[in-house]
Amino acid sequence: MAEWNALLEKIETSTRSPLRPQMVVRVLSDLMADDAVISLDCGANTHFAARNIRLREDQRLTGTGMLATMAPGLPFAIAAQLAYPGRQSVAIVGDGGFAMLMAELSTAVAQNLPVKIILLKNNSLAEVKFEQKEIRNPEYGCDLPPIDLMAFAKACGADAFRCERPDEVRSAISAALNSSHAALVEAVVDAEEKPTKPNELKT
């Protein structure tokens, strides 16, 4: 475990650009409230969140599990905020899953729900892309149009922040978490960062 945690620490403190998603998730983990309710989407973001969040005793984490349903990150976060109005509700999503139900951000704004969305943006259905590569299929249907999701969030009435360099990550996430409104962080991450098996993970 000591060796594994040391490896994760090296990856999570990387100053590489494009951003490593693990680094973004670790910064979020360090900044979240001790009783935050965390909702995961399905995709590569799930791997990074599950591996790189240092879950604390009073935090709660939910996801789709073996159903592998895309798009529930934001709806789960809205439900969590309604169920626990005094707690921080955070969704970790990818751009693919978020785009499927992103109109629900207007619901959060309309209901004055201060949900926080940390969006790992790689313009790709990354989980599917790497699964296709693993079984030696040609990559098909995995590219996403580069939607300006920060502009979309603002159009819905939410706060929005962006980071694409390591020195921008902490301030963007901190600003979102400290906002009294629904807020989104668009973190532009490396599209070639594979959600690896433990034995394949490299610094």
Coordinates of C-alpha atoms in Angstrom, one line a residue:
M1 CA 0.0 0.0 0.0
A2 CA 2.9 2.4 0.8
E3 CA 4.3 1.8 -2.7
W4 CA 0.9 2.2 -4.4
N5 CA 0.1 5.4 -2.5
A6 CA 3.5 6.8 -3.4
L7 CA 2.8 6.1 -7.0
L8 CA -0.6 7.8 -6.8
E9 CA 1.0 10.8 -5.1
K10 CA 3.5 11.2 -7.9
I11 CA 0.8 11.1 -10.5
E12 CA -1.6 13.4 -8.6
T13 CA 1.0 16.1 -8.1
S14 CA 2.1 16.1 -11.7
T15 CA 2.7 19.5 -13.3
R16 CA 2.3 18.1 -16.8
S17 CA 0.2 19.8 -19.5
P18 CA -2.3 18.8 -20.8
L19 CA -3.6 18.2 -17.3
R20 CA -3.7 14.7 -15.9
P21 CA -7.3 14.0 -14.7
Q22 CA -5.9 12.3 -11.6
M23 CA -4.3 15.6 -10.6
V24 CA -7.6 17.5 -10.9
V25 CA -9.5 14.8 -8.9
R26 CA -6.9 14.9 -6.1
V27 CA -7.0 18.7 -5.8
L28 CA -10.8 18.4 -5.6
S29 CA -10.5 15.6 -3.0
D30 CA -8.3 17.9 -0.8
L31 CA -10.7 20.8 -1.1
M32 CA -14.1 19.2 -0.6
A33 CA -16.0 19.5 2.7
D34 CA -15.5 16.7 5.2
D35 CA -19.2 15.7 4.8
A36 CA -19.5 16.3 1.0
V37 CA -21.8 14.0 -1.0
I38 CA -20.1 13.0 -4.2
S39 CA -21.9 11.8 -7.3
L40 CA -20.1 10.0 -10.1
D41 CA -21.0 9.8 -13.8
C42 CA -20.0 6.7 -15.8
G43 CA -16.9 6.7 -18.0
A44 CA -13.2 7.3 -17.7
N45 CA -14.0 9.9 -15.0
T46 CA -15.4 7.2 -12.8
H47 CA -12.0 5.4 -12.8
F48 CA -10.1 8.5 -11.9
A49 CA -12.6 9.6 -9.2
A50 CA -12.7 6.1 -7.6
R51 CA -8.9 5.9 -7.5
N52 CA -7.9 9.4 -6.7
I53 CA -10.5 10.6 -4.2
R54 CA -9.3 10.2 -0.6
L55 CA -12.7 9.5 0.8
R56 CA -13.2 10.7 4.4
E57 CA -15.4 9.1 7.0
D58 CA -18.4 11.4 6.8
Q59 CA -18.3 11.9 3.0
R60 CA -20.6 9.8 0.8
L61 CA -20.0 8.5 -2.7
T62 CA -22.5 7.2 -5.2
G63 CA -22.4 6.1 -8.8
T64 CA -24.2 3.7 -11.2
G65 CA -22.1 0.7 -10.3
M66 CA -22.5 -2.3 -12.7
L67 CA -25.4 -0.6 -14.5
A68 CA -22.7 1.6 -16.2
T69 CA -25.4 4.2 -17.1
M70 CA -24.0 7.4 -18.6
A71 CA -25.3 10.9 -17.6
P72 CA -26.5 10.5 -13.9
G73 CA -23.7 12.6 -12.3
L74 CA -25.6 15.9 -12.4
P75 CA -29.1 14.4 -11.6
F76 CA -27.6 12.5 -8.7
A77 CA -26.0 15.7 -7.4
I78 CA -29.3 17.5 -7.7
A79 CA -31.0 14.7 -5.7
A80 CA -28.3 14.7 -3.1
Q81 CA -28.6 18.5 -2.6
L82 CA -32.3 18.1 -2.1
A83 CA -31.8 15.3 0.3
Y84 CA -29.0 17.0 2.2
P85 CA -29.5 20.8 1.8
G86 CA -26.8 21.6 4.3
R87 CA -24.1 19.5 2.7
Q88 CA -21.8 20.2 -0.2
S89 CA -23.0 18.2 -3.3
V90 CA -20.4 17.6 -5.9
A91 CA -20.7 15.8 -9.3
I92 CA -17.6 14.4 -11.1
V93 CA -18.4 14.0 -14.8
G94 CA -16.9 13.7 -18.2
D95 CA -18.0 15.9 -21.2
G96 CA -19.7 12.9 -22.9
G97 CA -22.0 12.0 -20.0
F98 CA -22.6 15.6 -19.0
A99 CA -23.7 16.5 -22.5
M100 CA -26.5 13.9 -22.4
L101 CA -28.4 15.6 -19.5
M102 CA -26.7 19.0 -19.2
A103 CA -30.1 20.8 -19.5
E104 CA -30.6 19.7 -15.8
L105 CA -28.2 22.5 -14.9
S106 CA -31.1 24.9 -15.5
T107 CA -33.1 22.8 -13.0
A108 CA -30.4 23.3 -10.4
V109 CA -30.3 27.0 -11.0
A110 CA -34.1 27.3 -11.0
Q111 CA -34.3 25.5 -7.7
N112 CA -31.4 27.4 -6.1
L113 CA -29.4 24.3 -5.6
P114 CA -25.7 25.1 -5.2
V115 CA -24.5 21.9 -6.8
K116 CA -20.8 21.8 -7.9
I117 CA -19.8 20.1 -11.2
I118 CA -16.2 19.1 -11.8
L119 CA -16.1 18.3 -15.5
L120 CA -13.1 16.5 -17.0
K121 CA -13.1 17.7 -20.6
N122 CA -11.2 15.7 -23.3
N123 CA -13.7 16.0 -26.2
S124 CA -13.9 12.3 -26.2
L125 CA -15.9 9.3 -25.0
A126 CA -12.6 8.1 -23.5
E127 CA -13.8 5.0 -21.8
V128 CA -15.2 3.7 -25.1
K129 CA -12.2 4.8 -27.1
F130 CA -9.7 2.8 -24.9
E131 CA -12.0 -0.2 -24.8
Q132 CA -12.0 -0.2 -28.6
K133 CA -8.2 0.0 -28.6
E134 CA -7.9 -2.8 -26.1
I135 CA -9.9 -5.2 -28.3
R136 CA -8.0 -4.0 -31.4
N137 CA -11.1 -2.5 -33.0
P138 CA -10.7 0.7 -35.0
E139 CA -11.7 3.8 -33.0
Y140 CA -15.3 4.7 -34.0
G141 CA -17.8 7.3 -32.8
C142 CA -15.7 8.5 -29.8
D143 CA -14.9 12.1 -30.8
L144 CA -17.1 14.8 -29.3
P145 CA -17.6 18.4 -30.6
P146 CA -15.6 20.8 -28.5
I147 CA -18.6 22.4 -26.7
D148 CA -17.9 25.5 -24.7
L149 CA -19.4 24.1 -21.5
M150 CA -18.3 27.1 -19.5
A151 CA -20.4 29.3 -21.7
F152 CA -23.3 26.9 -21.5
A153 CA -23.2 26.9 -17.7
K154 CA -23.2 30.7 -17.6
A155 CA -26.1 30.7 -20.1
C156 CA -28.1 28.6 -17.6
G157 CA -27.3 31.1 -14.8
A158 CA -24.6 29.1 -13.0
D159 CA -21.1 30.2 -12.1
A160 CA -18.4 28.7 -14.3
F161 CA -14.6 28.4 -14.1
R162 CA -12.0 26.9 -16.4
C163 CA -8.6 25.4 -15.9
E164 CA -6.1 23.9 -18.4
R165 CA -2.8 24.5 -16.7
P166 CA -1.7 23.0 -13.4
D167 CA -1.4 26.4 -11.7
E168 CA -5.0 27.1 -12.5
V169 CA -6.6 24.0 -11.0
R170 CA -6.7 24.8 -7.3
S171 CA -8.1 28.3 -7.7
A172 CA -10.8 27.2 -10.2
I173 CA -12.0 24.3 -8.0
S174 CA -11.8 26.5 -4.8
A175 CA -13.8 29.2 -6.5
A176 CA -16.5 26.8 -7.5
L177 CA -16.7 25.1 -4.1
N178 CA -17.0 28.5 -2.4
S179 CA -19.7 29.8 -4.7
S180 CA -23.2 30.1 -3.2
H181 CA -24.7 29.1 -6.6
A182 CA -24.6 26.1 -8.9
A183 CA -21.1 26.1 -10.3
L184 CA -19.1 24.2 -13.0
V185 CA -15.4 23.7 -13.4
E186 CA -14.3 22.9 -17.0
A187 CA -11.0 21.1 -16.5
V188 CA -9.3 20.5 -19.9
V189 CA -7.5 17.2 -19.4
D190 CA -5.3 14.9 -21.5
A191 CA -7.4 12.9 -24.0
E192 CA -4.7 10.3 -24.1
E193 CA -4.7 9.6 -20.3
K194 CA -6.0 6.0 -20.2
P195 CA -8.0 4.7 -17.3
T196 CA -5.4 2.0 -16.6
K197 CA -5.4 -1.2 -14.6
P198 CA -3.2 -0.9 -11.5
N199 CA -0.3 -2.9 -12.9
E200 CA -0.2 -0.6 -16.0
L201 CA -0.2 2.7 -14.1
K202 CA 2.9 4.8 -14.8
T203 CA 4.2 8.2 -13.7

